C-alpha atoms as a printed R data frame, in Angstrom:
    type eleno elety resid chain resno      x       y      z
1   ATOM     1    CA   UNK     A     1 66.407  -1.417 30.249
2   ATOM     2    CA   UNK     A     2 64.395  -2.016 26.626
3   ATOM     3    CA   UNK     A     3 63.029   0.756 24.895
4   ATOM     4    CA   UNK     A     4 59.482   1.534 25.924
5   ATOM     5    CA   UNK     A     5 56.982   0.381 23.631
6   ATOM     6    CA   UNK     A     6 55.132   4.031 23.911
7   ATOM     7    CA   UNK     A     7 56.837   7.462 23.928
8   ATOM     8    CA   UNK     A     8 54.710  10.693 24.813
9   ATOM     9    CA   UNK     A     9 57.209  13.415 24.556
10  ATOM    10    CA   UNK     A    10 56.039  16.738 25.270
11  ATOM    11    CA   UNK     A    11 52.333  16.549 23.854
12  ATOM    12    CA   UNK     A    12 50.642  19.522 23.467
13  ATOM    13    CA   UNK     A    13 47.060  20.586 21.877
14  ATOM    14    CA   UNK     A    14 44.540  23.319 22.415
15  ATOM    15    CA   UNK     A    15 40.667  23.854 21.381
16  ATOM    16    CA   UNK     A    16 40.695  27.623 21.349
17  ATOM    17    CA   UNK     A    17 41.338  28.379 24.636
18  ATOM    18    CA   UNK     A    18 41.370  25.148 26.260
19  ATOM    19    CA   UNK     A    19 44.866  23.292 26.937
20  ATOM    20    CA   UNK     A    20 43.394  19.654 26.398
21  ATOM    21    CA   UNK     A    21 47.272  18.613 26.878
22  ATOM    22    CA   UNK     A    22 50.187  20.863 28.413
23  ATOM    23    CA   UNK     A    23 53.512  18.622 27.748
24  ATOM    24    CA   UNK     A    24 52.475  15.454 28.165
25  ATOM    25    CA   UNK     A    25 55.219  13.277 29.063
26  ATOM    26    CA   UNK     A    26 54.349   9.193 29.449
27  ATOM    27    CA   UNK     A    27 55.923   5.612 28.250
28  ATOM    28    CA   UNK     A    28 54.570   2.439 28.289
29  ATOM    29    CA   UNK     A    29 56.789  -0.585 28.948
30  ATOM    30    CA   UNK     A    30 56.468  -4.086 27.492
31  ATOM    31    CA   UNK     A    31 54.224  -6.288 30.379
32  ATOM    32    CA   UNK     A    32 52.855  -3.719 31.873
33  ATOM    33    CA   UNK     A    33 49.365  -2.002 32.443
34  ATOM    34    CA   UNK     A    34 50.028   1.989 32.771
35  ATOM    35    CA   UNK     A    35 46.633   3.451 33.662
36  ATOM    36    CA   UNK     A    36 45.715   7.398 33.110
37  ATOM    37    CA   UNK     A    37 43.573   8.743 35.194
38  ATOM    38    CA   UNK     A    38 41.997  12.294 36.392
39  ATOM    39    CA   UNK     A    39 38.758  13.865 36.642
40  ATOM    40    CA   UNK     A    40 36.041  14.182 33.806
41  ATOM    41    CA   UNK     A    41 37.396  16.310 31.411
42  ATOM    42    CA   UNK     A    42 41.182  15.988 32.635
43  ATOM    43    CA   UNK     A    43 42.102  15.414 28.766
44  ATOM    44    CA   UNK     A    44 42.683  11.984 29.436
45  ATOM    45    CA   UNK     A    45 40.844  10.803 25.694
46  ATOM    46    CA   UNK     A    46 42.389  13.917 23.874
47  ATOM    47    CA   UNK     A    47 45.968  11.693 25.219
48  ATOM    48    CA   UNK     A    48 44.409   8.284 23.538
49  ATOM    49    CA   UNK     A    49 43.220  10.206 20.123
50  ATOM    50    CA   UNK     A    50 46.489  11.482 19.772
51  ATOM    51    CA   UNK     A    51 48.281   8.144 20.089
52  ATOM    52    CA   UNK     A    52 45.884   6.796 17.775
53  ATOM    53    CA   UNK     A    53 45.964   9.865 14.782
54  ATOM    54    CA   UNK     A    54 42.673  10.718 15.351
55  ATOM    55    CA   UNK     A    55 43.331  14.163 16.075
56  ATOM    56    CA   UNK     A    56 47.804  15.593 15.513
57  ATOM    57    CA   UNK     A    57 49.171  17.592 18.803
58  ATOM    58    CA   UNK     A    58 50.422  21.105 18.286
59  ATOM    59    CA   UNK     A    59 53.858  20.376 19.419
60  ATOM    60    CA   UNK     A    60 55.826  17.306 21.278
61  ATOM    61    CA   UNK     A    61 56.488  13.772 19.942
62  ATOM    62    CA   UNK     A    62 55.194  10.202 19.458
63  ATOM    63    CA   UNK     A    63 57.158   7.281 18.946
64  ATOM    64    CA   UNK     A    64 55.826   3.337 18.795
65  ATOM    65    CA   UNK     A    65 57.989   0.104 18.424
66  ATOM    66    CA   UNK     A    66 60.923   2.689 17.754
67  ATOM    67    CA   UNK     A    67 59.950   4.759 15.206
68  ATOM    68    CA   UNK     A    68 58.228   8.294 15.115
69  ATOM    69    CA   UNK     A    69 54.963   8.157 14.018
70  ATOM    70    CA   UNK     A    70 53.520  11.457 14.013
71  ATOM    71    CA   UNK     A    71 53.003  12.199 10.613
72  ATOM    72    CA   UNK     A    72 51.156   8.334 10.198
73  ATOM    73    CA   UNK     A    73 47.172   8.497 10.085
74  ATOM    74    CA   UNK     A    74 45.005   5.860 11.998
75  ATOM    75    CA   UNK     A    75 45.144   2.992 10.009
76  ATOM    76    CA   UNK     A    76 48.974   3.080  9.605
77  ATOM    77    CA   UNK     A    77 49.615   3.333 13.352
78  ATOM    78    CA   UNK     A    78 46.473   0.474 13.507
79  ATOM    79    CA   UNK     A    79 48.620  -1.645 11.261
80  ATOM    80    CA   UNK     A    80 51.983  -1.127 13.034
81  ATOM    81    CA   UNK     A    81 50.137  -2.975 16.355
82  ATOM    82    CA   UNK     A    82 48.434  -0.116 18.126
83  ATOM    83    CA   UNK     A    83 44.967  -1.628 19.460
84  ATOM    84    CA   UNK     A    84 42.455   0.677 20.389
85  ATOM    85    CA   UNK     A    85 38.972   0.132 21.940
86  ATOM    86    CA   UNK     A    86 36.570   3.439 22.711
87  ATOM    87    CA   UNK     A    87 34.796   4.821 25.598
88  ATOM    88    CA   UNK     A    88 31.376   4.049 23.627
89  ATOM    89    CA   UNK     A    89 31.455   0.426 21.783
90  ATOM    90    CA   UNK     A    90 32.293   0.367 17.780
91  ATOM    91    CA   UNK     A    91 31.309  -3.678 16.942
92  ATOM    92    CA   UNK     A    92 29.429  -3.745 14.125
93  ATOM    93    CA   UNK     A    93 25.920  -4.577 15.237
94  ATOM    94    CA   UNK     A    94 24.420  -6.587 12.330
95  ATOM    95    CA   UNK     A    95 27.237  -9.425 12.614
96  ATOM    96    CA   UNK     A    96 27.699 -11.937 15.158
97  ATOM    97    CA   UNK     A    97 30.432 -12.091 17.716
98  ATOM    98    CA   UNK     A    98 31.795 -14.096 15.653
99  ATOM    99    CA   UNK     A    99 31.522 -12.493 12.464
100 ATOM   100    CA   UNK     A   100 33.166  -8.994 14.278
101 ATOM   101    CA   UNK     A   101 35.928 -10.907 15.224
102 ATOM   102    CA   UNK     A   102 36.339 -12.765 11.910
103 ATOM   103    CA   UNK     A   103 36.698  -9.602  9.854
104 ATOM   104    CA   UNK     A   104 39.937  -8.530 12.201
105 ATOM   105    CA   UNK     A   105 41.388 -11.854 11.340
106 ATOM   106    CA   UNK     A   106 41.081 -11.121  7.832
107 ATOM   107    CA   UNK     A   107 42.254  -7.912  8.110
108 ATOM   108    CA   UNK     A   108 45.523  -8.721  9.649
109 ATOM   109    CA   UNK     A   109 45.762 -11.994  7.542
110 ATOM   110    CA   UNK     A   110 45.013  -9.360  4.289
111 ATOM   111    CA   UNK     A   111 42.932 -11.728  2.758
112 ATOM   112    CA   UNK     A   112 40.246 -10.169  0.607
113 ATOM   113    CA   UNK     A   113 36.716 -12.200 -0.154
114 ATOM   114    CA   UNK     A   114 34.344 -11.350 -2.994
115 ATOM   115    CA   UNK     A   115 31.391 -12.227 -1.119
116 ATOM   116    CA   UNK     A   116 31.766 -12.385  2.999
117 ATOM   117    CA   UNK     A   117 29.012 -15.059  3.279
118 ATOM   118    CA   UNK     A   118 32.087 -18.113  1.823
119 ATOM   119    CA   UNK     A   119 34.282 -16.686  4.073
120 ATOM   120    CA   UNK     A   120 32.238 -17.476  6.743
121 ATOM   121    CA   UNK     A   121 32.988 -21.577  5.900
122 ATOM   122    CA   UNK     A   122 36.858 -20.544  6.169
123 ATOM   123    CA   UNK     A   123 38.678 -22.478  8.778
124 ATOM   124    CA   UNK     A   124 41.579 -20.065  8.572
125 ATOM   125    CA   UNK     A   125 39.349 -16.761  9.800
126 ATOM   126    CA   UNK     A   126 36.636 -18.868 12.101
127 ATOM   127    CA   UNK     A   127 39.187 -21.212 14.327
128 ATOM   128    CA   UNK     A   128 41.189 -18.151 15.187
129 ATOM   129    CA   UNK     A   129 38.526 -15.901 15.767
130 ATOM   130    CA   UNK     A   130 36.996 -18.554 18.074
131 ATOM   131    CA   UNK     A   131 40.188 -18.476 19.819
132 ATOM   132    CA   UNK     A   132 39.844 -15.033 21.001
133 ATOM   133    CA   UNK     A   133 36.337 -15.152 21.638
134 ATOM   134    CA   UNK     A   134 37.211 -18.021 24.162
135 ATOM   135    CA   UNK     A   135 39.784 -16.082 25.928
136 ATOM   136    CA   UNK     A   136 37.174 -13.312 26.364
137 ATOM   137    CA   UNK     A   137 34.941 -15.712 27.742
138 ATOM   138    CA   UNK     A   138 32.200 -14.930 24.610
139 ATOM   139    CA   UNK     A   139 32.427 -18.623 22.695
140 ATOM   140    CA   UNK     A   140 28.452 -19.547 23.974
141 ATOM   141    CA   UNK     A   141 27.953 -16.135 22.519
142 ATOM   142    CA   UNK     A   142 29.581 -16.646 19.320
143 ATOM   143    CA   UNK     A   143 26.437 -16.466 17.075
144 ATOM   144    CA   UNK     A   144 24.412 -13.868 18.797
145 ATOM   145    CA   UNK     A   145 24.460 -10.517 16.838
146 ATOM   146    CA   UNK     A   146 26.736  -7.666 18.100
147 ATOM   147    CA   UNK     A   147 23.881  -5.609 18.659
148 ATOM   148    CA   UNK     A   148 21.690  -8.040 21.018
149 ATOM   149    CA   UNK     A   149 24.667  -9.071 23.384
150 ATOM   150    CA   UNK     A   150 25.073  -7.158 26.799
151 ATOM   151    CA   UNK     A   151 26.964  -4.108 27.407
152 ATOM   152    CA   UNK     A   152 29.583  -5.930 29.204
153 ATOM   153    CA   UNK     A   153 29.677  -8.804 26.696
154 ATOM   154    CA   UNK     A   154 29.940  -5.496 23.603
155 ATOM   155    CA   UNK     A   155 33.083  -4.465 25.314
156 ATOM   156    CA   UNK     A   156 34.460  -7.866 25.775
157 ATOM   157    CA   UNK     A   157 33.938  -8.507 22.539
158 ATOM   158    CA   UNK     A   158 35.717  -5.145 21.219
159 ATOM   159    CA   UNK     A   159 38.845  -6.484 23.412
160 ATOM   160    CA   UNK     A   160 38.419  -9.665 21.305
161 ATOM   161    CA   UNK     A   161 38.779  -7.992 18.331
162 ATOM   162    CA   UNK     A   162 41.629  -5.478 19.184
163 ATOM   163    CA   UNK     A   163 43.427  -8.503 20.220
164 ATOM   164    CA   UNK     A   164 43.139 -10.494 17.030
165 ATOM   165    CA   UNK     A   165 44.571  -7.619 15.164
166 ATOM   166    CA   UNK     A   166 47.831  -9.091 17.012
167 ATOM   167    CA   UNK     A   167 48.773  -5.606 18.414
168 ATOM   168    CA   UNK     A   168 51.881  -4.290 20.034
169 ATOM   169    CA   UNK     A   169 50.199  -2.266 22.587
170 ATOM   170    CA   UNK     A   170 46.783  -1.520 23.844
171 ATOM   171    CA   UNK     A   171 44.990   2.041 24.028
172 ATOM   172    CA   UNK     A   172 41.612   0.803 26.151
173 ATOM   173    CA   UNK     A   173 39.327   4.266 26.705
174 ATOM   174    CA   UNK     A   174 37.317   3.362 29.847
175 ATOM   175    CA   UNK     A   175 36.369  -0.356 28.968
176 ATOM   176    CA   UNK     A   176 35.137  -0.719 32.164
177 ATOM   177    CA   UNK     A   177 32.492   2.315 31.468
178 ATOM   178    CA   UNK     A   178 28.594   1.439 32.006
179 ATOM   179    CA   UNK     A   179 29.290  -2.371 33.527
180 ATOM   180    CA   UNK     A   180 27.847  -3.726 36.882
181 ATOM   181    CA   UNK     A   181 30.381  -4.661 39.501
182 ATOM   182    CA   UNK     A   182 30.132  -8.758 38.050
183 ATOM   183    CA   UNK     A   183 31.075  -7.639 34.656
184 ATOM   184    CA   UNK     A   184 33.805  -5.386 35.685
185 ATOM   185    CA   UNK     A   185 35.380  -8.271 37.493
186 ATOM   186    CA   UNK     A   186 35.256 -10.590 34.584
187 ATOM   187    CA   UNK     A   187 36.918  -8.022 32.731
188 ATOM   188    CA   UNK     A   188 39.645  -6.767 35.477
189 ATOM   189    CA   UNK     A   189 40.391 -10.677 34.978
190 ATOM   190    CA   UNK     A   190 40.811 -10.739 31.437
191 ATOM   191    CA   UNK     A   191 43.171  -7.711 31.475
192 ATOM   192    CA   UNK     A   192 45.573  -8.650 33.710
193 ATOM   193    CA   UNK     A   193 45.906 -11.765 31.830
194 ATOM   194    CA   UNK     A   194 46.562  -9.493 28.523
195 ATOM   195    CA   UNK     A   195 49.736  -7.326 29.933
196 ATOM   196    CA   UNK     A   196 51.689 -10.442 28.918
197 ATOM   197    CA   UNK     A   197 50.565 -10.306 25.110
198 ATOM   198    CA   UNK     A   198 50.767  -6.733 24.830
199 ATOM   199    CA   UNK     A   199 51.601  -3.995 27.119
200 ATOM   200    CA   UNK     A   200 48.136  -1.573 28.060
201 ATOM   201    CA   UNK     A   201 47.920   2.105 28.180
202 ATOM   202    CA   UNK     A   202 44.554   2.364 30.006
203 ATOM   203    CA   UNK     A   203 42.335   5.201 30.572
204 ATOM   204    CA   UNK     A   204 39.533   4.371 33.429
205 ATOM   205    CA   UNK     A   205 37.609   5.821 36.706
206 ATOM   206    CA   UNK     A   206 36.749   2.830 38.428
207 ATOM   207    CA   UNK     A   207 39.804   3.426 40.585
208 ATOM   208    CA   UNK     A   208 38.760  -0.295 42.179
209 ATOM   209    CA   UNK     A   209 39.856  -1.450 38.743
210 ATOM   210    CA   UNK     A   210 42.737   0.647 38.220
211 ATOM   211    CA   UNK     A   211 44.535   0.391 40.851
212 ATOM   212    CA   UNK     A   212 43.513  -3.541 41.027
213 ATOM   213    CA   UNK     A   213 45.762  -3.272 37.428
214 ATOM   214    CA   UNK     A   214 48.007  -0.958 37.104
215 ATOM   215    CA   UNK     A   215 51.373  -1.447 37.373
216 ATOM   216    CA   UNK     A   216 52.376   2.635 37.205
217 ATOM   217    CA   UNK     A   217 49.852   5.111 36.978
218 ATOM   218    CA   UNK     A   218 49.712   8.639 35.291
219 ATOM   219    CA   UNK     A   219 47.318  11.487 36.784
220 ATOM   220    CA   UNK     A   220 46.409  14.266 34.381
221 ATOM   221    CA   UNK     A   221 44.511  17.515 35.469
222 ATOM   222    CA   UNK     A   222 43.806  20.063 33.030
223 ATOM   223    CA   UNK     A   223 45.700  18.413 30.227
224 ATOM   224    CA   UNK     A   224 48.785  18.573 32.398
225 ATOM   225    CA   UNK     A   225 50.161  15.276 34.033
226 ATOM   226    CA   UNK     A   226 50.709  15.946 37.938
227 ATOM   227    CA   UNK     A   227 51.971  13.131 39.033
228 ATOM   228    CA   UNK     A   228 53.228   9.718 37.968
229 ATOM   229    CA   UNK     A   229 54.165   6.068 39.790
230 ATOM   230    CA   UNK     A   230 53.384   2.821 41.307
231 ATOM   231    CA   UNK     A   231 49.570   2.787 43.015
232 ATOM   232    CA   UNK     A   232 51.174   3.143 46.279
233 ATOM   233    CA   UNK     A   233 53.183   6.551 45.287
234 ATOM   234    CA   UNK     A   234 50.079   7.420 43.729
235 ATOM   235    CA   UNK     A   235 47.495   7.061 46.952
236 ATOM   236    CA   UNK     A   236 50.326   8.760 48.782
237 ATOM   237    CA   UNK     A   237 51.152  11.822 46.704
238 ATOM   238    CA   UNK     A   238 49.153  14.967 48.423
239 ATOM   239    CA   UNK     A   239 48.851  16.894 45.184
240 ATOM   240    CA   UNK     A   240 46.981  14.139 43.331
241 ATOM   241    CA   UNK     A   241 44.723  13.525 46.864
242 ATOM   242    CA   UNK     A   242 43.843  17.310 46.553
243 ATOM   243    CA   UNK     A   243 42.748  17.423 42.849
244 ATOM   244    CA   UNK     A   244 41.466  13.505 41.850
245 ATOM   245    CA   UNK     A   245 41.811  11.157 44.901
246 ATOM   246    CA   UNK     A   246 39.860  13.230 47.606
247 ATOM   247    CA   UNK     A   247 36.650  13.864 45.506
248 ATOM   248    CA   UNK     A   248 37.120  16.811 43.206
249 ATOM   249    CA   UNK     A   249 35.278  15.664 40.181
250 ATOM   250    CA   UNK     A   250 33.981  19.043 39.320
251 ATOM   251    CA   UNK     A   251 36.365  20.032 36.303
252 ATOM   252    CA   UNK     A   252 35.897  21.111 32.535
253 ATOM   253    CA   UNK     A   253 37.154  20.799 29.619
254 ATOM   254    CA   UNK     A   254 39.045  18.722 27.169
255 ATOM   255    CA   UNK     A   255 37.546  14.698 28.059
């Protein structure tokens, strides 16, 4: 069997008193989507900002594309193909969709531009970034500033632009967060057409969505990870019905 993509081994990290993760232990496998889920303040983020470098673990190990890459900040791991989108939208709301999209191009591409404005007349940043606005369904929206478009069409348009940074694997924090059940549809769509690209670690609560998705899913309660397995392991497991499944939203902590 390959490599996985992802290796969590043995994550820890406290805030003071609170364990936000106790040995977390997870992989993510090329074409797949492996969703984490739990209740509000399960530590389920605290996971994703530690993939990404926003915040270092106490203890335990990260490896991506087979190397370790603990001691690498964000834009290092960014660069080696890890894609992340957050739980509250981070377009840039004075461009276009198109413009949003066009800067990831050029990143990736390294090109650098005095002025942005000629780069705008650039066939090599604005065919490509049309591309992925198509595939997110966003081309008649290609124009409209960032910060006028829908909440569903913001988040669509994030995916857009983590997936013209060409990544390796997806981190998406709750994209499905704030949308109506139309929008979440669309976008339940669009995802399970994007396993193939790129392998998706996926942190969500519409559990319509997630287990709609997933192809293994994690559940983490108090920063520790109970249980792990296909959907149907997952609806069957007693310990995760007891803490997540059968209603008990009620704990605190680390989000």
């Amino acid at each position: 069997m390959p490599e996985p993509i992802l290796q969590l081994e043995g994550l820890c990290k406290r805030f003071g008193a609170v364990v936000a993760s106790d040995d977390v232990t997870l992989d993510l496998r090329a074409g797949e989507i492996h969703a984490l889920i739990g209740p509000n303040g399960a530590g389920k983020s605290t996971v994703i900002k530690q993939i990404a470098g926003e915040i270092r673990q106490d203890s335990g190990a990260i490896r991506f594309a087979g190397r370790d890459i603990d001691r690498l900040d964000m834009v290092a791991r960014a660069r080696l193909g890890l894609a992340r989108t957050f739980q509250v939208s981070s377009v840039a709301p004075e461009f276009s969709a198109l413009q949003n999209v066009m800067l990831a191009v050029q990143s990736v591409e390294r090109k650098t531009y005095r002025f942005f404005r000629p780069a705008l007349r650039e066939a090599s940043l604005t065919e490509p970034a049309m591309s992925y606005l198509v595939r997110l369904l966003l081309d008649d929206r290609a124009q409209v500033r960032a910060g006028d478009l829908s909440h569903g069409e913001r988040r669509a348009l994030e995916i857009a632009i983590a997936l013209a940074l060409k990544p390796k694997a997806f981190l998406l924090d709750e994209p499905m967060a704030g949308m109506g059940p139309e929008n979440t549809a669309k976008l339940v769509e669009i995802l399970d057409g994007l396993r193939a690209e790129a392998p998706i670690l996926l942190v969500e609560h519409d559990m319509d969505a997630v287990f709609a998705l997933a192809d293994r899913i994690s559940v983490i309660v108090y920063g520790r990870i109970i249980a792990s397995g296909t959907p149907q392991q997952i609806r069957a497991n007693e310990e995760v019905q007891r803490a997540y499944l059968g209603g008990d939203e009620g704990h605190d902590g680390a989000a």
